[in-house]
């Protein structure tokens, strides 16, 4: 096998699980997440001659993935409101048992689905990938100010669509 | 609690995804991309790379007759297409054989004839510019102006008389020029090059485009008045999440790709109806190619979302189905067992149908009732090209 292709195969197989996790949060759907990662990886493959030397293949792939997701051509594939309403909030439970955790996760997923792709992207970058505002801005190709404002709007939107989450999260966001 | 809780919950949510091997699908998609721009690492360039696989669109033929109601089931075939004046005194024939019709199995009726077909390279991966060509079956191919690769990737448009070309260049400027390259004029800046590009109205008076919005995606829909001295723009009141504008020849309907399928709009952006038959988990399309003169049928590339290879954002002018826009039902075409490649409606409702014929292609002239009128083999020089527009 071509050594370059072999390297790319190895890259795909080792990094796909992590990429899929981010893509799942961005899209809220297994198939759309696969679709997104596949599209980003395909672009990485086309640039592999250069990327495999630079060691930046994963950064490139992630950057491409985020841009694909927030660009209109992908956004139109993801309904603004995904199927499924927010689950009814549970009342009275203070102990986070398994069922409660599951309920919260469903609530969070449904709430994320009600955000715009850009808002989801900002939240995932800041709170899942733990990127700084500057890193998130670089990945999305926007200013730090835009990241700050989008983060605030995203959290406000989360609070609006899922008030029960507002009780759990500090919704003003963190600044780094 | 603090934002650490949000981090933990996001991580737990991410655990729901199932790991899969995307290697083979990635390589297939990579092959299909085929029109990659030069690699760049800036974020802005990445937006372009993502979108460069994006859009192109078809050009609607002219319709100077009074408009028909949008729901008119059929149109009367207008007598024959003009031998429209060649707009290109500086062009040169590159196929002196004349590409005489061959393989014709039908009889040419005087009321339905081939228009002029415009071609560009099917793949511009390795070139910066390419030549636009035209060909009328039975005649020679003609070289027209050179256009930048971005125009062929996504956004060029030929006016309904075939005399002028519009495109959005890599600096996001909307440009028009005569088909021979003369009279080039930049008429607007900050235009999104991929979503709509420049879609010429059938009366040639207006260009539909989308403004470029931050941070690099398409914004407002604008209808630019080419006859006004100031090139005034009338903005649509709505901003549908839609791309790939294709006009009907009566000027009353614009088909745009939305969500997973196609939605029809009026020229003012008013939504008319959604073409049935598309869904998130079923059939989908990213690329509407041609619309019947009265908006009753649409030609497009339909994909099955469950097929595993869907989601490539590449713009594709191939057509594998013609659908009734009211019922979503497929229109039968007389392909003779060959593979359908492209379809363009003409102003009389007839269709120019491109099919694979051996190692090359043939074009069929099919009337609006689905009957083949004639068939012509394409010149071999067009083998690596695709049809970008058909005008009468």
CSV table of N, CA, C and O in Angstrom, one decimal, chain B residues 175-224:
chain,number,residue,atom,x,y,z
B,175,UNK,N,-19.5,40.2,-11.9
B,175,UNK,CA,-19.0,40.6,-13.1
B,175,UNK,C,-19.9,40.2,-14.3
B,175,UNK,O,-20.4,39.1,-14.2
B,176,UNK,N,-20.1,41.1,-15.2
B,176,UNK,CA,-20.8,40.7,-16.5
B,176,UNK,C,-19.9,41.0,-17.7
B,176,UNK,O,-19.0,41.9,-17.6
B,177,UNK,N,-20.0,40.2,-18.7
B,177,UNK,CA,-19.2,40.5,-19.9
B,177,UNK,C,-20.0,39.9,-21.1
B,177,UNK,O,-20.9,39.0,-20.9
B,178,UNK,N,-19.7,40.3,-22.3
B,178,UNK,CA,-20.2,39.7,-23.5
B,178,UNK,C,-19.6,38.3,-23.6
B,178,UNK,O,-18.5,38.0,-23.1
B,179,UNK,N,-20.3,37.4,-24.3
B,179,UNK,CA,-19.8,36.1,-24.4
B,179,UNK,C,-18.5,35.9,-25.1
B,179,UNK,O,-17.8,34.9,-24.9
B,180,UNK,N,-18.1,37.0,-25.8
B,180,UNK,CA,-16.8,36.9,-26.5
B,180,UNK,C,-15.7,37.5,-25.6
B,180,UNK,O,-14.5,37.6,-26.0
B,181,UNK,N,-16.1,38.0,-24.4
B,181,UNK,CA,-15.1,38.5,-23.5
B,181,UNK,C,-15.1,40.0,-23.4
B,181,UNK,O,-14.4,40.6,-22.6
B,182,UNK,N,-15.7,40.6,-24.4
B,182,UNK,CA,-15.6,42.1,-24.5
B,182,UNK,C,-16.7,42.7,-23.5
B,182,UNK,O,-17.5,42.0,-23.0
B,183,UNK,N,-16.5,44.0,-23.2
B,183,UNK,CA,-17.5,44.7,-22.4
B,183,UNK,C,-17.5,44.2,-21.0
B,183,UNK,O,-18.6,44.3,-20.3
B,184,UNK,N,-16.4,43.7,-20.5
B,184,UNK,CA,-16.4,43.2,-19.1
B,184,UNK,C,-16.6,44.4,-18.1
B,184,UNK,O,-16.0,45.4,-18.2
B,185,UNK,N,-17.4,44.1,-17.1
B,185,UNK,CA,-17.8,45.2,-16.2
B,185,UNK,C,-18.1,44.6,-14.8
B,185,UNK,O,-18.8,43.6,-14.7
B,186,UNK,N,-17.5,45.2,-13.8
B,186,UNK,CA,-17.7,44.8,-12.5
B,186,UNK,C,-18.9,45.6,-12.0
B,186,UNK,O,-18.8,46.8,-11.9
B,187,UNK,N,-20.0,44.9,-11.6
B,187,UNK,CA,-21.2,45.7,-11.3
B,187,UNK,C,-21.6,45.7,-9.8
B,187,UNK,O,-22.4,46.5,-9.4
B,188,UNK,N,-21.0,44.8,-9.0
B,188,UNK,CA,-21.3,44.9,-7.6
B,188,UNK,C,-20.2,44.1,-6.8
B,188,UNK,O,-19.7,43.1,-7.3
B,189,UNK,N,-19.9,44.6,-5.6
B,189,UNK,CA,-18.9,43.9,-4.8
B,189,UNK,C,-19.7,43.2,-3.6
B,189,UNK,O,-20.9,43.4,-3.4
B,190,UNK,N,-18.9,42.4,-2.9
B,190,UNK,CA,-19.4,41.7,-1.7
B,190,UNK,C,-20.6,40.8,-2.0
B,190,UNK,O,-21.7,40.8,-1.4
B,191,UNK,N,-20.4,40.0,-3.1
B,191,UNK,CA,-21.5,39.0,-3.5
B,191,UNK,C,-21.0,37.6,-3.1
B,191,UNK,O,-19.8,37.2,-3.4
B,192,UNK,N,-21.9,36.8,-2.5
B,192,UNK,CA,-21.5,35.4,-2.2
B,192,UNK,C,-21.3,34.6,-3.5
B,192,UNK,O,-22.2,34.6,-4.4
B,193,UNK,N,-20.1,34.0,-3.6
B,193,UNK,CA,-19.9,33.4,-4.9
B,193,UNK,C,-20.4,32.0,-5.1
B,193,UNK,O,-20.4,31.4,-6.2
B,194,UNK,N,-20.9,31.4,-4.0
B,194,UNK,CA,-21.2,30.0,-4.1
B,194,UNK,C,-22.7,29.6,-4.0
B,194,UNK,O,-23.2,28.6,-4.5
B,195,UNK,N,-23.4,30.4,-3.2
B,195,UNK,CA,-24.8,30.0,-2.9
B,195,UNK,C,-25.7,30.2,-4.1
B,195,UNK,O,-26.2,29.2,-4.7
B,196,UNK,N,-25.8,31.4,-4.6
B,196,UNK,CA,-26.6,31.7,-5.7
B,196,UNK,C,-25.7,32.1,-6.9
B,196,UNK,O,-26.0,31.9,-8.0
B,197,UNK,N,-24.6,32.8,-6.6
B,197,UNK,CA,-23.8,33.3,-7.6
B,197,UNK,C,-24.5,34.4,-8.3
B,197,UNK,O,-24.9,35.4,-7.7
B,198,UNK,N,-24.7,34.3,-9.6
B,198,UNK,CA,-25.5,35.3,-10.4
B,198,UNK,C,-26.5,34.5,-11.2
B,198,UNK,O,-26.1,33.7,-12.1
B,199,UNK,N,-27.8,34.7,-11.0
B,199,UNK,CA,-28.8,34.0,-11.7
B,199,UNK,C,-29.6,35.0,-12.6
B,199,UNK,O,-30.3,35.8,-12.1
B,200,UNK,N,-29.4,34.9,-13.9
B,200,UNK,CA,-30.0,35.9,-14.8
B,200,UNK,C,-31.5,35.6,-15.0
B,200,UNK,O,-31.9,34.5,-15.2
B,201,UNK,N,-32.3,36.6,-14.8
B,201,UNK,CA,-33.7,36.5,-15.1
B,201,UNK,C,-33.9,36.2,-16.6
B,201,UNK,O,-33.1,36.6,-17.4
B,202,UNK,N,-35.0,35.5,-16.9
B,202,UNK,CA,-35.3,35.2,-18.3
B,202,UNK,C,-35.4,36.4,-19.2
B,202,UNK,O,-35.1,36.3,-20.4
B,203,UNK,N,-35.8,37.5,-18.7
B,203,UNK,CA,-35.9,38.7,-19.5
B,203,UNK,C,-34.6,39.5,-19.6
B,203,UNK,O,-34.5,40.5,-20.2
B,204,UNK,N,-33.6,39.0,-18.9
B,204,UNK,CA,-32.3,39.5,-18.9
B,204,UNK,C,-32.2,40.9,-18.3
B,204,UNK,O,-31.2,41.6,-18.4
B,205,UNK,N,-33.2,41.3,-17.6
B,205,UNK,CA,-33.2,42.6,-17.0
B,205,UNK,C,-32.6,42.6,-15.5
B,205,UNK,O,-32.2,43.6,-15.0
B,206,UNK,N,-32.6,41.4,-14.9
B,206,UNK,CA,-32.2,41.3,-13.5
B,206,UNK,C,-31.3,40.2,-13.3
B,206,UNK,O,-31.3,39.2,-14.0
B,207,UNK,N,-30.5,40.3,-12.2
B,207,UNK,CA,-29.6,39.3,-11.8
B,207,UNK,C,-29.9,39.0,-10.3
B,207,UNK,O,-29.9,39.9,-9.5
B,208,UNK,N,-30.3,37.8,-10.0
B,208,UNK,CA,-30.5,37.4,-8.6
B,208,UNK,C,-29.2,37.0,-8.0
B,208,UNK,O,-28.4,36.2,-8.6
B,209,UNK,N,-28.9,37.5,-6.8
B,209,UNK,CA,-27.6,37.1,-6.1
B,209,UNK,C,-27.9,37.1,-4.6
B,209,UNK,O,-28.9,37.5,-4.2
B,210,UNK,N,-26.9,36.7,-3.9
B,210,UNK,CA,-26.9,36.8,-2.4
B,210,UNK,C,-25.7,37.6,-2.0
B,210,UNK,O,-24.6,37.3,-2.4
B,211,UNK,N,-26.0,38.5,-1.1
B,211,UNK,CA,-24.9,39.3,-0.6
B,211,UNK,C,-24.1,38.4,0.3
B,211,UNK,O,-24.6,37.5,0.9
B,212,UNK,N,-22.8,38.8,0.4
B,212,UNK,CA,-21.9,38.1,1.3
B,212,UNK,C,-22.1,38.6,2.7
B,212,UNK,O,-21.9,39.8,3.0
B,213,UNK,N,-22.4,37.7,3.7
B,213,UNK,CA,-22.5,38.2,5.0
B,213,UNK,C,-21.4,37.6,5.9
B,213,UNK,O,-20.7,36.7,5.5
B,214,UNK,N,-21.2,38.2,7.0
B,214,UNK,CA,-20.2,37.8,7.9
B,214,UNK,C,-20.7,36.5,8.6
B,214,UNK,O,-21.8,36.4,8.9
B,215,UNK,N,-19.8,35.5,8.9
B,215,UNK,CA,-18.4,35.5,8.5
B,215,UNK,C,-18.1,34.7,7.3
B,215,UNK,O,-17.3,33.8,7.3
B,216,UNK,N,-18.7,35.1,6.2
B,216,UNK,CA,-18.3,34.4,5.0
B,216,UNK,C,-19.5,33.6,4.4
B,216,UNK,O,-19.3,33.0,3.3
B,217,UNK,N,-20.6,33.6,4.9
B,217,UNK,CA,-21.7,32.9,4.3
B,217,UNK,C,-22.6,33.8,3.6
B,217,UNK,O,-22.5,35.0,3.6
B,218,UNK,N,-23.6,33.2,2.9
B,218,UNK,CA,-24.5,34.1,2.1
B,218,UNK,C,-25.5,34.8,3.0
B,218,UNK,O,-26.0,34.3,4.0
B,219,UNK,N,-25.8,36.0,2.6
B,219,UNK,CA,-26.8,36.9,3.3
B,219,UNK,C,-28.0,37.2,2.5
B,219,UNK,O,-28.7,36.2,2.0
B,220,UNK,N,-28.4,38.4,2.4
B,220,UNK,CA,-29.6,38.8,1.8
B,220,UNK,C,-29.7,38.4,0.3
B,220,UNK,O,-28.7,38.4,-0.4
B,221,UNK,N,-30.9,38.1,-0.2
B,221,UNK,CA,-31.1,37.9,-1.6
B,221,UNK,C,-31.4,39.3,-2.2
B,221,UNK,O,-32.2,40.1,-1.7
B,222,UNK,N,-30.7,39.6,-3.3
B,222,UNK,CA,-30.9,40.8,-4.0
B,222,UNK,C,-31.2,40.6,-5.4
B,222,UNK,O,-30.7,39.7,-6.1
B,223,UNK,N,-32.1,41.5,-6.0
B,223,UNK,CA,-32.4,41.4,-7.4
B,223,UNK,C,-31.9,42.7,-8.0
B,223,UNK,O,-32.4,43.8,-7.8
B,224,UNK,N,-30.8,42.5,-8.8
B,224,UNK,CA,-30.1,43.7,-9.3
B,224,UNK,C,-30.7,44.1,-10.6
B,224,UNK,O,-30.8,43.2,-11.5
